[in-house]
A tleap script that builds the chain and sets N, CA, C and O, in Angstrom:
source leaprc.protein.ff14SB
mol = sequence {
  NMET LEU PHE ILE GLY LEU VAL LEU PHE SER
  CYS GLU LYS LYS VAL HIE SER PHE THR GLU
  ASP GLU GLU TYR PRO SER SER THR LYS ILE
  GLY LYS GLY GLN ALA LEU TYR GLN GLN HIE
  CYS GLN ALA CYS HIE ALA ALA ASP GLY SER
  GLY ILE ALA GLY GLN ASN PRO PRO LEU LEU
  ALA SER ASP TRP VAL ALA GLU LYS LYS LYS
  LEU ILE ASP THR ALA LEU GLY GLY LEU SER
  GLY THR ILE LEU VAL ASN GLY LYS ILE TRP
  ASP GLY GLU MET PRO SER PHE HIE GLN LEU
  SER ASN GLU GLU LEU ALA GLU LEU LEU SER
  PHE VAL ARG LYS GLU PHE GLY GLY ASN LYS
  GLU PRO VAL SER MET SER ASP ILE LYS LYS
  ARG ARG CGLN
}
set mol.1.N position { -21.778 -26.228 -28.555 }
set mol.1.CA position { -21.748 -24.797 -28.348 }
set mol.1.C position { -22.057 -24.454 -26.889 }
set mol.1.O position { -21.438 -23.560 -26.313 }
set mol.2.N position { -23.005 -25.160 -26.304 }
set mol.2.CA position { -23.341 -24.936 -24.898 }
set mol.2.C position { -22.142 -25.226 -24.006 }
set mol.2.O position { -21.910 -24.520 -23.025 }
set mol.3.N position { -21.375 -26.274 -24.348 }
set mol.3.CA position { -20.195 -26.638 -23.576 }
set mol.3.C position { -19.179 -25.507 -23.569 }
set mol.3.O position { -18.624 -25.190 -22.517 }
set mol.4.N position { -18.927 -24.901 -24.699 }
set mol.4.CA position { -17.965 -23.792 -24.793 }
set mol.4.C position { -18.430 -22.622 -23.936 }
set mol.4.O position { -17.626 -22.000 -23.242 }
set mol.5.N position { -19.718 -22.323 -23.983 }
set mol.5.CA position { -20.256 -21.246 -23.163 }
set mol.5.C position { -20.082 -21.516 -21.684 }
set mol.5.O position { -19.771 -20.598 -20.925 }
set mol.6.N position { -20.276 -22.762 -21.253 }
set mol.6.CA position { -20.099 -23.117 -19.852 }
set mol.6.C position { -18.640 -23.004 -19.434 }
set mol.6.O position { -18.339 -22.540 -18.334 }
set mol.7.N position { -17.728 -23.431 -20.317 }
set mol.7.CA position { -16.299 -23.345 -20.009 }
set mol.7.C position { -15.889 -21.881 -19.880 }
set mol.7.O position { -15.178 -21.524 -18.941 }
set mol.8.N position { -16.322 -21.035 -20.801 }
set mol.8.CA position { -15.981 -19.622 -20.743 }
set mol.8.C position { -16.551 -18.970 -19.495 }
set mol.8.O position { -15.878 -18.171 -18.843 }
set mol.9.N position { -17.791 -19.308 -19.161 }
set mol.9.CA position { -18.419 -18.741 -17.982 }
set mol.9.C position { -17.679 -19.155 -16.715 }
set mol.9.O position { -17.480 -18.338 -15.816 }
set mol.10.N position { -17.273 -20.416 -16.641 }
set mol.10.CA position { -16.614 -20.900 -15.430 }
set mol.10.C position { -15.198 -20.353 -15.281 }
set mol.10.O position { -14.650 -20.361 -14.178 }
set mol.11.N position { -14.595 -19.878 -16.372 }
set mol.11.CA position { -13.235 -19.345 -16.316 }
set mol.11.C position { -13.201 -17.837 -16.106 }
set mol.11.O position { -12.128 -17.248 -15.975 }
set mol.12.N position { -14.363 -17.219 -16.076 }
set mol.12.CA position { -14.401 -15.777 -15.857 }
set mol.12.C position { -13.779 -15.426 -14.529 }
set mol.12.O position { -14.048 -16.081 -13.522 }
set mol.13.N position { -12.953 -14.405 -14.514 }
set mol.13.CA position { -12.331 -13.958 -13.270 }
set mol.13.C position { -13.339 -13.119 -12.498 }
set mol.13.O position { -13.902 -12.161 -13.027 }
set mol.14.N position { -13.552 -13.481 -11.277 }
set mol.14.CA position { -14.480 -12.726 -10.437 }
set mol.14.C position { -13.716 -11.627 -9.727 }
set mol.14.O position { -12.651 -11.872 -9.160 }
set mol.15.N position { -14.244 -10.436 -9.754 }
set mol.15.CA position { -13.606 -9.294 -9.117 }
set mol.15.C position { -14.168 -9.146 -7.708 }
set mol.15.O position { -15.380 -9.075 -7.507 }
set mol.16.N position { -13.278 -9.103 -6.763 }
set mol.16.CA position { -13.678 -8.959 -5.365 }
set mol.16.C position { -13.898 -7.479 -5.064 }
set mol.16.O position { -13.061 -6.643 -5.403 }
set mol.17.N position { -14.992 -7.165 -4.447 }
set mol.17.CA position { -15.289 -5.783 -4.078 }
set mol.17.C position { -14.929 -5.564 -2.614 }
set mol.17.O position { -15.421 -6.270 -1.734 }
set mol.18.N position { -14.081 -4.596 -2.363 }
set mol.18.CA position { -13.602 -4.274 -1.016 }
set mol.18.C position { -14.577 -3.281 -0.410 }
set mol.18.O position { -14.755 -2.192 -0.957 }
set mol.19.N position { -15.213 -3.623 0.703 }
set mol.19.CA position { -16.231 -2.760 1.297 }
set mol.19.C position { -15.796 -2.268 2.664 }
set mol.19.O position { -14.838 -2.782 3.242 }
set mol.20.N position { -16.493 -1.281 3.175 }
set mol.20.CA position { -16.208 -0.741 4.506 }
set mol.20.C position { -16.344 -1.819 5.583 }
set mol.20.O position { -15.688 -1.742 6.622 }
set mol.21.N position { -17.199 -2.829 5.338 }
set mol.21.CA position { -17.387 -3.899 6.313 }
set mol.21.C position { -16.181 -4.831 6.366 }
set mol.21.O position { -15.962 -5.519 7.362 }
set mol.22.N position { -15.410 -4.848 5.296 }
set mol.22.CA position { -14.241 -5.709 5.227 }
set mol.22.C position { -13.037 -4.887 5.659 }
set mol.22.O position { -12.618 -3.971 4.952 }
set mol.23.N position { -12.489 -5.210 6.803 }
set mol.23.CA position { -11.434 -4.399 7.390 }
set mol.23.C position { -10.133 -4.419 6.599 }
set mol.23.O position { -9.513 -3.375 6.395 }
set mol.24.N position { -9.716 -5.607 6.151 }
set mol.24.CA position { -8.404 -5.743 5.538 }
set mol.24.C position { -8.512 -6.223 4.098 }
set mol.24.O position { -9.432 -6.963 3.747 }
set mol.25.N position { -7.571 -5.800 3.273 }
set mol.25.CA position { -7.545 -6.343 1.915 }
set mol.25.C position { -7.312 -7.849 1.995 }
set mol.25.O position { -6.501 -8.312 2.797 }
set mol.26.N position { -8.011 -8.601 1.175 }
set mol.26.CA position { -7.784 -10.042 1.154 }
set mol.26.C position { -6.521 -10.322 0.354 }
set mol.26.O position { -6.017 -9.444 -0.347 }
set mol.27.N position { -6.020 -11.522 0.455 }
set mol.27.CA position { -4.782 -11.861 -0.247 }
set mol.27.C position { -4.938 -11.679 -1.749 }
set mol.27.O position { -3.948 -11.462 -2.449 }
set mol.28.N position { -6.161 -11.763 -2.256 }
set mol.28.CA position { -6.370 -11.571 -3.694 }
set mol.28.C position { -6.226 -10.105 -4.088 }
set mol.28.O position { -6.097 -9.798 -5.273 }
set mol.29.N position { -6.244 -9.203 -3.123 }
set mol.29.CA position { -6.143 -7.778 -3.421 }
set mol.29.C position { -4.707 -7.266 -3.399 }
set mol.29.O position { -4.463 -6.114 -3.759 }
set mol.30.N position { -3.756 -8.095 -2.984 }
set mol.30.CA position { -2.363 -7.656 -2.932 }
set mol.30.C position { -1.910 -7.220 -4.322 }
set mol.30.O position { -1.084 -6.315 -4.440 }
set mol.31.N position { -2.431 -7.843 -5.371 }
set mol.31.CA position { -2.091 -7.440 -6.730 }
set mol.31.C position { -2.448 -5.985 -6.993 }
set mol.31.O position { -1.709 -5.283 -7.683 }
set mol.32.N position { -3.568 -5.523 -6.453 }
set mol.32.CA position { -3.946 -4.124 -6.618 }
set mol.32.C position { -3.023 -3.225 -5.805 }
set mol.32.O position { -2.656 -2.142 -6.261 }
set mol.33.N position { -2.646 -3.661 -4.614 }
set mol.33.CA position { -1.696 -2.905 -3.802 }
set mol.33.C position { -0.360 -2.777 -4.510 }
set mol.33.O position { 0.276 -1.724 -4.474 }
set mol.34.N position { 0.060 -3.852 -5.150 }
set mol.34.CA position { 1.310 -3.829 -5.900 }
set mol.34.C position { 1.206 -2.871 -7.086 }
set mol.34.O position { 2.146 -2.126 -7.366 }
set mol.35.N position { 0.081 -2.887 -7.777 }
set mol.35.CA position { -0.117 -1.970 -8.906 }
set mol.35.C position { -0.094 -0.516 -8.437 }
set mol.35.O position { 0.469 0.347 -9.111 }
set mol.36.N position { -0.702 -0.246 -7.292 }
set mol.36.CA position { -0.679 1.107 -6.736 }
set mol.36.C position { 0.741 1.504 -6.334 }
set mol.36.O position { 1.144 2.652 -6.520 }
set mol.37.N position { 1.489 0.560 -5.786 }
set mol.37.CA position { 2.887 0.826 -5.435 }
set mol.37.C position { 3.683 1.188 -6.694 }
set mol.37.O position { 4.442 2.157 -6.705 }
set mol.38.N position { 3.499 0.406 -7.736 }
set mol.38.CA position { 4.217 0.664 -8.990 }
set mol.38.C position { 3.863 2.036 -9.550 }
set mol.38.O position { 4.726 2.730 -10.088 }
set mol.39.N position { 2.624 2.422 -9.428 }
set mol.39.CA position { 2.155 3.703 -9.963 }
set mol.39.C position { 2.612 4.894 -9.126 }
set mol.39.O position { 2.988 5.925 -9.684 }
set mol.40.N position { 2.586 4.775 -7.807 }
set mol.40.CA position { 2.804 5.934 -6.937 }
set mol.40.C position { 4.139 5.954 -6.187 }
set mol.40.O position { 4.577 7.025 -5.767 }
set mol.41.N position { 4.787 4.824 -6.008 }
set mol.41.CA position { 5.939 4.763 -5.108 }
set mol.41.C position { 7.237 4.258 -5.737 }
set mol.41.O position { 8.328 4.665 -5.337 }
set mol.42.N position { 7.113 3.384 -6.705 }
set mol.42.CA position { 8.274 2.682 -7.234 }
set mol.42.C position { 9.342 3.599 -7.819 }
set mol.42.O position { 10.530 3.307 -7.680 }
set mol.43.N position { 8.964 4.689 -8.463 }
set mol.43.CA position { 9.944 5.589 -9.076 }
set mol.43.C position { 10.928 6.138 -8.038 }
set mol.43.O position { 12.096 6.369 -8.354 }
set mol.44.N position { 10.467 6.345 -6.817 }
set mol.44.CA position { 11.333 6.901 -5.762 }
set mol.44.C position { 11.905 5.841 -4.831 }
set mol.44.O position { 13.020 5.998 -4.334 }
set mol.45.N position { 11.164 4.767 -4.587 }
set mol.45.CA position { 11.592 3.778 -3.601 }
set mol.45.C position { 12.057 2.464 -4.222 }
set mol.45.O position { 12.401 1.537 -3.490 }
set mol.46.N position { 12.076 2.360 -5.544 }
set mol.46.CA position { 12.542 1.200 -6.312 }
set mol.46.C position { 11.575 0.016 -6.214 }
set mol.46.O position { 10.796 -0.101 -5.269 }
set mol.47.N position { 11.651 -0.844 -7.209 }
set mol.47.CA position { 10.752 -2.001 -7.282 }
set mol.47.C position { 10.911 -2.922 -6.081 }
set mol.47.O position { 9.946 -3.536 -5.626 }
set mol.48.N position { 12.140 -3.014 -5.568 }
set mol.48.CA position { 12.391 -3.901 -4.438 }
set mol.48.C position { 12.358 -3.184 -3.092 }
set mol.48.O position { 12.690 -3.779 -2.067 }
set mol.49.N position { 11.957 -1.906 -3.084 }
set mol.49.CA position { 11.846 -1.145 -1.844 }
set mol.49.C position { 13.171 -0.668 -1.270 }
set mol.49.O position { 13.219 -0.186 -0.138 }
set mol.50.N position { 14.240 -0.795 -2.036 }
set mol.50.CA position { 15.579 -0.438 -1.534 }
set mol.50.C position { 15.882 1.052 -1.598 }
set mol.50.O position { 16.918 1.488 -1.097 }
set mol.51.N position { 14.998 1.843 -2.205 }
set mol.51.CA position { 15.211 3.280 -2.309 }
set mol.51.C position { 16.170 3.632 -3.430 }
set mol.51.O position { 16.623 2.754 -4.165 }
set mol.52.N position { 16.477 4.899 -3.561 }
set mol.52.CA position { 17.418 5.396 -4.565 }
set mol.52.C position { 18.582 6.024 -3.801 }
set mol.52.O position { 18.409 7.019 -3.098 }
set mol.53.N position { 19.747 5.444 -3.945 }
set mol.53.CA position { 20.932 5.881 -3.195 }
set mol.53.C position { 21.128 7.390 -3.270 }
set mol.53.O position { 21.172 7.970 -4.355 }
set mol.54.N position { 21.244 8.016 -2.103 }
set mol.54.CA position { 21.495 9.444 -2.010 }
set mol.54.C position { 20.299 10.330 -2.281 }
set mol.54.O position { 20.396 11.551 -2.155 }
set mol.55.N position { 19.159 9.736 -2.656 }
set mol.55.CA position { 17.978 10.537 -2.984 }
set mol.55.C position { 16.755 10.185 -2.158 }
set mol.55.O position { 16.153 11.061 -1.538 }
set mol.56.N position { 16.381 8.912 -2.142 }
set mol.56.CA position { 15.146 8.489 -1.469 }
set mol.56.C position { 15.412 7.276 -0.586 }
set mol.56.O position { 16.074 6.329 -1.011 }
set mol.57.N position { 14.903 7.301 0.632 }
set mol.57.CA position { 15.192 6.228 1.597 }
set mol.57.C position { 14.533 4.901 1.226 }
set mol.57.O position { 13.564 4.861 0.468 }
set mol.58.N position { 15.076 3.828 1.773 }
set mol.58.CA position { 14.480 2.514 1.532 }
set mol.58.C position { 13.195 2.323 2.337 }
set mol.58.O position { 13.002 2.927 3.392 }
set mol.59.N position { 12.343 1.484 1.818 }
set mol.59.CA position { 11.185 1.006 2.568 }
set mol.59.C position { 11.506 -0.368 3.150 }
set mol.59.O position { 10.964 -0.757 4.185 }
set mol.60.N position { 12.375 -1.085 2.487 }
set mol.60.CA position { 12.772 -2.427 2.865 }
set mol.60.C position { 13.353 -2.440 4.271 }
set mol.60.O position { 14.338 -1.758 4.554 }
set mol.61.N position { 12.737 -3.219 5.145 }
set mol.61.CA position { 13.165 -3.366 6.534 }
set mol.61.C position { 13.277 -2.019 7.262 }
set mol.61.O position { 14.117 -1.852 8.145 }
set mol.62.N position { 12.434 -1.077 6.887 }
set mol.62.CA position { 12.464 0.266 7.462 }
set mol.62.C position { 11.582 0.362 8.695 }
set mol.62.O position { 10.497 -0.217 8.749 }
set mol.63.N position { 12.067 1.105 9.686 }
set mol.63.CA position { 11.263 1.344 10.879 }
set mol.63.C position { 10.011 2.152 10.522 }
set mol.63.O position { 9.016 2.083 11.243 }
set mol.64.N position { 10.042 2.903 9.443 }
set mol.64.CA position { 8.880 3.688 9.006 }
set mol.64.C position { 7.770 2.775 8.507 }
set mol.64.O position { 6.591 3.086 8.671 }
set mol.65.N position { 8.132 1.666 7.907 }
set mol.65.CA position { 7.144 0.696 7.429 }
set mol.65.C position { 6.624 -0.132 8.598 }
set mol.65.O position { 5.447 -0.489 8.639 }
set mol.66.N position { 7.499 -0.433 9.542 }
set mol.66.CA position { 7.118 -1.246 10.699 }
set mol.66.C position { 6.098 -0.545 11.593 }
set mol.66.O position { 5.224 -1.191 12.170 }
set mol.67.N position { 6.212 0.777 11.706 }
set mol.67.CA position { 5.291 1.541 12.553 }
set mol.67.C position { 4.077 1.968 11.731 }
set mol.67.O position { 4.146 2.911 10.943 }
set mol.68.N position { 2.975 1.264 11.927 }
set mol.68.CA position { 1.780 1.453 11.104 }
set mol.68.C position { 1.273 2.896 11.088 }
set mol.68.O position { 0.993 3.440 10.020 }
set mol.69.N position { 1.155 3.517 12.262 }
set mol.69.CA position { 0.635 4.892 12.317 }
set mol.69.C position { 1.555 5.858 11.585 }
set mol.69.O position { 1.087 6.751 10.879 }
set mol.70.N position { 2.847 5.686 11.750 }
set mol.70.CA position { 3.819 6.555 11.078 }
set mol.70.C position { 3.706 6.396 9.561 }
set mol.70.O position { 3.759 7.380 8.823 }
set mol.71.N position { 3.551 5.162 9.104 }
set mol.71.CA position { 3.420 4.888 7.672 }
set mol.71.C position { 2.154 5.533 7.102 }
set mol.71.O position { 2.192 6.159 6.043 }
set mol.72.N position { 1.054 5.376 7.799 }
set mol.72.CA position { -0.219 5.958 7.344 }
set mol.72.C position { -0.125 7.485 7.330 }
set mol.72.O position { -0.514 8.123 6.353 }
set mol.73.N position { 0.387 8.063 8.405 }
set mol.73.CA position { 0.505 9.521 8.479 }
set mol.73.C position { 1.410 10.068 7.379 }
set mol.73.O position { 1.149 11.137 6.828 }
set mol.74.N position { 2.471 9.335 7.062 }
set mol.74.CA position { 3.383 9.758 6.003 }
set mol.74.C position { 2.690 9.714 4.653 }
set mol.74.O position { 2.832 10.637 3.850 }
set mol.75.N position { 1.944 8.655 4.396 }
set mol.75.CA position { 1.228 8.537 3.118 }
set mol.75.C position { 0.157 9.621 2.990 }
set mol.75.O position { -0.045 10.169 1.906 }
set mol.76.N position { -0.521 9.926 4.082 }
set mol.76.CA position { -1.585 10.936 4.040 }
set mol.76.C position { -1.057 12.364 3.983 }
set mol.76.O position { -1.632 13.211 3.301 }
set mol.77.N position { 0.021 12.632 4.688 }
set mol.77.CA position { 0.510 14.008 4.806 }
set mol.77.C position { 1.763 14.337 4.021 }
set mol.77.O position { 2.122 15.506 3.877 }
set mol.78.N position { 2.436 13.303 3.508 }
set mol.78.CA position { 3.707 13.540 2.843 }
set mol.78.C position { 4.779 13.894 3.854 }
set mol.78.O position { 4.525 13.896 5.058 }
set mol.79.N position { 5.969 14.193 3.372 }
set mol.79.CA position { 7.099 14.535 4.237 }
set mol.79.C position { 7.939 15.617 3.587 }
set mol.79.O position { 8.010 15.724 2.363 }
set mol.80.N position { 8.563 16.401 4.416 }
set mol.80.CA position { 9.497 17.403 3.927 }
set mol.80.C position { 10.552 17.628 4.998 }
set mol.80.O position { 10.225 17.786 6.174 }
set mol.81.N position { 11.817 17.642 4.593 }
set mol.81.CA position { 12.890 17.903 5.543 }
set mol.81.C position { 13.685 16.670 5.905 }
set mol.81.O position { 13.643 15.656 5.208 }
set mol.82.N position { 14.403 16.770 6.989 }
set mol.82.CA position { 15.327 15.726 7.422 }
set mol.82.C position { 14.602 14.654 8.230 }
set mol.82.O position { 13.819 14.957 9.131 }
set mol.83.N position { 14.881 13.394 7.889 }
set mol.83.CA position { 14.339 12.255 8.633 }
set mol.83.C position { 15.453 11.228 8.839 }
set mol.83.O position { 16.465 11.243 8.139 }
set mol.84.N position { 15.252 10.357 9.792 }
set mol.84.CA position { 16.192 9.281 10.065 }
set mol.84.C position { 15.513 7.966 9.699 }
set mol.84.O position { 14.462 7.630 10.244 }
set mol.85.N position { 16.121 7.224 8.772 }
set mol.85.CA position { 15.588 5.930 8.352 }
set mol.85.C position { 16.695 4.896 8.468 }
set mol.85.O position { 17.737 5.005 7.823 }
set mol.86.N position { 16.456 3.901 9.292 }
set mol.86.CA position { 17.423 2.815 9.489 }
set mol.86.C position { 18.818 3.345 9.826 }
set mol.86.O position { 19.819 2.827 9.332 }
set mol.87.N position { 18.878 4.368 10.661 }
set mol.87.CA position { 20.147 4.908 11.116 }
set mol.87.C position { 20.826 5.868 10.165 }
set mol.87.O position { 21.933 6.328 10.448 }
set mol.88.N position { 20.201 6.183 9.049 }
set mol.88.CA position { 20.785 7.089 8.067 }
set mol.88.C position { 19.890 8.319 7.911 }
set mol.88.O position { 18.664 8.207 7.899 }
set mol.89.N position { 20.516 9.496 7.792 }
set mol.89.CA position { 19.769 10.748 7.632 }
set mol.89.C position { 19.455 10.979 6.159 }
set mol.89.O position { 20.311 10.843 5.285 }
set mol.90.N position { 18.204 11.331 5.921 }
set mol.90.CA position { 17.727 11.648 4.575 }
set mol.90.C position { 17.107 13.036 4.613 }
set mol.90.O position { 16.479 13.411 5.603 }
set mol.91.N position { 17.278 13.790 3.550 }
set mol.91.CA position { 16.689 15.127 3.465 }
set mol.91.C position { 16.036 15.275 2.098 }
set mol.91.O position { 16.717 15.296 1.074 }
set mol.92.N position { 14.741 15.374 2.090 }
set mol.92.CA position { 14.036 15.480 0.820 }
set mol.92.C position { 12.560 15.699 1.041 }
set mol.92.O position { 12.119 16.074 2.128 }
set mol.93.N position { 11.817 15.459 0.002 }
set mol.93.CA position { 10.363 15.613 0.061 }
set mol.93.C position { 9.670 14.383 -0.495 }
set mol.93.O position { 10.159 13.724 -1.412 }
set mol.94.N position { 8.524 14.098 0.085 }
set mol.94.CA position { 7.647 13.055 -0.421 }
set mol.94.C position { 6.251 13.656 -0.505 }
set mol.94.O position { 5.775 14.258 0.457 }
set mol.95.N position { 5.592 13.496 -1.648 }
set mol.95.CA position { 4.243 14.057 -1.764 }
set mol.95.C position { 3.233 13.299 -0.910 }
set mol.95.O position { 3.455 12.150 -0.527 }
set mol.96.N position { 2.147 13.953 -0.628 }
set mol.96.CA position { 1.022 13.340 0.071 }
set mol.96.C position { 0.225 12.493 -0.915 }
set mol.96.O position { 0.156 12.807 -2.103 }
set mol.97.N position { -0.361 11.441 -0.424 }
set mol.97.CA position { -1.248 10.612 -1.239 }
set mol.97.C position { -2.666 10.635 -0.672 }
set mol.97.O position { -3.406 9.657 -0.773 }
set mol.98.N position { -3.034 11.784 -0.068 }
set mol.98.CA position { -4.368 11.938 0.523 }
set mol.98.C position { -5.484 11.795 -0.507 }
set mol.98.O position { -6.629 11.519 -0.149 }
set mol.99.N position { -5.154 11.983 -1.782 }
set mol.99.CA position { -6.164 11.883 -2.830 }
set mol.99.C position { -6.613 10.441 -3.083 }
set mol.99.O position { -7.656 10.213 -3.697 }
set mol.100.N position { -5.832 9.475 -2.614 }
set mol.100.CA position { -6.234 8.078 -2.762 }
set mol.100.C position { -7.346 7.763 -1.767 }
set mol.100.O position { -7.393 8.330 -0.675 }
set mol.101.N position { -8.221 6.874 -2.144 }
set mol.101.CA position { -9.321 6.481 -1.259 }
set mol.101.C position { -8.790 5.654 -0.084 }
set mol.101.O position { -7.655 5.179 -0.113 }
set mol.102.N position { -9.604 5.492 0.925 }
set mol.102.CA position { -9.238 4.649 2.069 }
set mol.102.C position { -8.918 3.232 1.595 }
set mol.102.O position { -7.971 2.611 2.078 }
set mol.103.N position { -9.696 2.730 0.663 }
set mol.103.CA position { -9.469 1.392 0.115 }
set mol.103.C position { -8.110 1.319 -0.581 }
set mol.103.O position { -7.335 0.393 -0.342 }
set mol.104.N position { -7.826 2.290 -1.433 }
set mol.104.CA position { -6.562 2.283 -2.164 }
set mol.104.C position { -5.366 2.379 -1.219 }
set mol.104.O position { -4.381 1.661 -1.387 }
set mol.105.N position { -5.452 3.266 -0.226 }
set mol.105.CA position { -4.352 3.391 0.738 }
set mol.105.C position { -4.184 2.120 1.554 }
set mol.105.O position { -3.055 1.707 1.817 }
set mol.106.N position { -5.279 1.493 1.959 }
set mol.106.CA position { -5.196 0.234 2.706 }
set mol.106.C position { -4.512 -0.837 1.860 }
set mol.106.O position { -3.663 -1.578 2.356 }
set mol.107.N position { -4.877 -0.914 0.601 }
set mol.107.CA position { -4.266 -1.900 -0.295 }
set mol.107.C position { -2.785 -1.604 -0.521 }
set mol.107.O position { -1.945 -2.500 -0.442 }
set mol.108.N position { -2.477 -0.352 -0.799 }
set mol.108.CA position { -1.097 0.063 -1.049 }
set mol.108.C position { -0.209 -0.185 0.172 }
set mol.108.O position { 0.844 -0.813 0.062 }
set mol.109.N position { -0.633 0.304 1.320 }
set mol.109.CA position { 0.191 0.194 2.523 }
set mol.109.C position { 0.264 -1.238 3.044 }
set mol.109.O position { 1.271 -1.628 3.634 }
set mol.110.N position { -0.786 -2.023 2.834 }
set mol.110.CA position { -0.737 -3.443 3.201 }
set mol.110.C position { 0.289 -4.166 2.336 }
set mol.110.O position { 1.025 -5.023 2.826 }
set mol.111.N position { 0.338 -3.826 1.063 }
set mol.111.CA position { 1.357 -4.396 0.172 }
set mol.111.C position { 2.758 -4.026 0.664 }
set mol.111.O position { 3.632 -4.886 0.761 }
set mol.112.N position { 2.965 -2.756 0.971 }
set mol.112.CA position { 4.277 -2.288 1.437 }
set mol.112.C position { 4.688 -3.032 2.709 }
set mol.112.O position { 5.828 -3.484 2.822 }
set mol.113.N position { 3.771 -3.161 3.660 }
set mol.113.CA position { 4.099 -3.837 4.928 }
set mol.113.C position { 4.347 -5.332 4.716 }
set mol.113.O position { 5.172 -5.927 5.410 }
set mol.114.N position { 3.650 -5.929 3.777 }
set mol.114.CA position { 3.850 -7.361 3.502 }
set mol.114.C position { 5.180 -7.589 2.789 }
set mol.114.O position { 5.951 -8.470 3.169 }
set mol.115.N position { 5.441 -6.802 1.767 }
set mol.115.CA position { 6.621 -7.008 0.933 }
set mol.115.C position { 7.917 -6.485 1.548 }
set mol.115.O position { 8.958 -7.132 1.437 }
set mol.116.N position { 7.863 -5.332 2.189 }
set mol.116.CA position { 9.083 -4.665 2.642 }
set mol.116.C position { 9.209 -4.580 4.158 }
set mol.116.O position { 10.253 -4.183 4.676 }
set mol.117.N position { 8.159 -4.949 4.861 }
set mol.117.CA position { 8.160 -4.819 6.318 }
set mol.117.C position { 8.193 -6.125 7.065 }
set mol.117.O position { 7.839 -6.172 8.243 }
set mol.118.N position { 8.610 -7.187 6.407 }
set mol.118.CA position { 8.681 -8.466 7.102 }
set mol.118.C position { 7.326 -9.077 7.366 }
set mol.118.O position { 7.108 -9.703 8.403 }
set mol.119.N position { 6.401 -8.894 6.412 }
set mol.119.CA position { 5.060 -9.474 6.506 }
set mol.119.C position { 4.290 -8.962 7.722 }
set mol.119.O position { 3.633 -9.730 8.425 }
set mol.120.N position { 4.379 -7.669 7.954 }
set mol.120.CA position { 3.666 -7.031 9.073 }
set mol.120.C position { 2.158 -7.078 8.846 }
set mol.120.O position { 1.684 -7.294 7.731 }
set mol.121.N position { 1.423 -6.871 9.931 }
set mol.121.CA position { -0.038 -6.829 9.909 }
set mol.121.C position { -0.521 -5.839 8.846 }
set mol.121.O position { 0.036 -4.748 8.723 }
set mol.122.N position { -1.546 -6.206 8.079 }
set mol.122.CA position { -2.046 -5.291 7.043 }
set mol.122.C position { -2.669 -4.026 7.637 }
set mol.122.O position { -2.956 -3.952 8.832 }
set mol.123.N position { -2.862 -3.059 6.788 }
set mol.123.CA position { -3.503 -1.798 7.148 }
set mol.123.C position { -4.972 -1.910 6.747 }
set mol.123.O position { -5.284 -2.281 5.616 }
set mol.124.N position { -5.862 -1.592 7.667 }
set mol.124.CA position { -7.295 -1.672 7.373 }
set mol.124.C position { -7.823 -0.322 6.888 }
set mol.124.O position { -7.183 0.715 7.064 }
set mol.125.N position { -8.978 -0.363 6.290 }
set mol.125.CA position { -9.628 0.875 5.871 }
set mol.125.C position { -9.961 1.730 7.083 }
set mol.125.O position { -9.874 2.956 7.011 }
set mol.126.N position { -10.338 1.112 8.192 }
set mol.126.CA position { -10.650 1.903 9.390 }
set mol.126.C position { -9.378 2.527 9.977 }
set mol.126.O position { -9.448 3.600 10.575 }
set mol.127.N position { -8.212 1.872 9.818 }
set mol.127.CA position { -6.940 2.479 10.228 }
set mol.127.C position { -6.720 3.780 9.461 }
set mol.127.O position { -6.338 4.797 10.041 }
set mol.128.N position { -6.960 3.740 8.176 }
set mol.128.CA position { -6.783 4.922 7.319 }
set mol.128.C position { -7.787 6.003 7.723 }
set mol.128.O position { -7.433 7.172 7.882 }
set mol.129.N position { -9.023 5.598 7.883 }
set mol.129.CA position { -10.088 6.542 8.221 }
set mol.129.C position { -9.794 7.272 9.527 }
set mol.129.O position { -9.997 8.483 9.620 }
set mol.130.N position { -9.319 6.546 10.530 }
set mol.130.CA position { -8.991 7.164 11.832 }
set mol.130.C position { -7.867 8.173 11.701 }
set mol.130.O position { -7.936 9.252 12.289 }
set mol.131.N position { -6.841 7.844 10.948 }
set mol.131.CA position { -5.680 8.739 10.813 }
set mol.131.C position { -5.996 9.912 9.888 }
set mol.131.O position { -5.379 10.972 10.000 }
set mol.132.N position { -6.943 9.734 8.985 }
set mol.132.CA position { -7.312 10.801 8.046 }
set mol.132.C position { -8.047 11.929 8.757 }
set mol.132.O position { -7.974 13.079 8.324 }
set mol.133.N position { -8.748 11.622 9.835 }
set mol.133.CA position { -9.568 12.618 10.538 }
set mol.133.C position { -8.755 13.596 11.333 }
set mol.133.O position { -9.315 14.487 11.973 }
savepdb mol mol.pdb
quit
């Protein structure tokens, strides 16, 4: 019986806590960034980041994803009106995600930059905090 308890204890998944002292999401947190993407972004930008033809622009290989400050400002403030993405004009609206915490936005945007931006540098919590002010 003791052996079973030790096996169960050793197999417990440890949850990593993301703190203000930790600038970037660790690779183990990308799963949370992906979950946030699925919850908040996937309906408009598609699972693969390719967007919805004629409605919502792609994130995949997008200059908007490549430019960290632009990406953060867009997530915090949303968008409305005409924009140029990868040489194509888009006209629509995107809601703000200012209600997400600095941690959640760092995880979400780091996932987006890793998956759709050619493995760009992650977004830190302090990056979010600076742009939020």
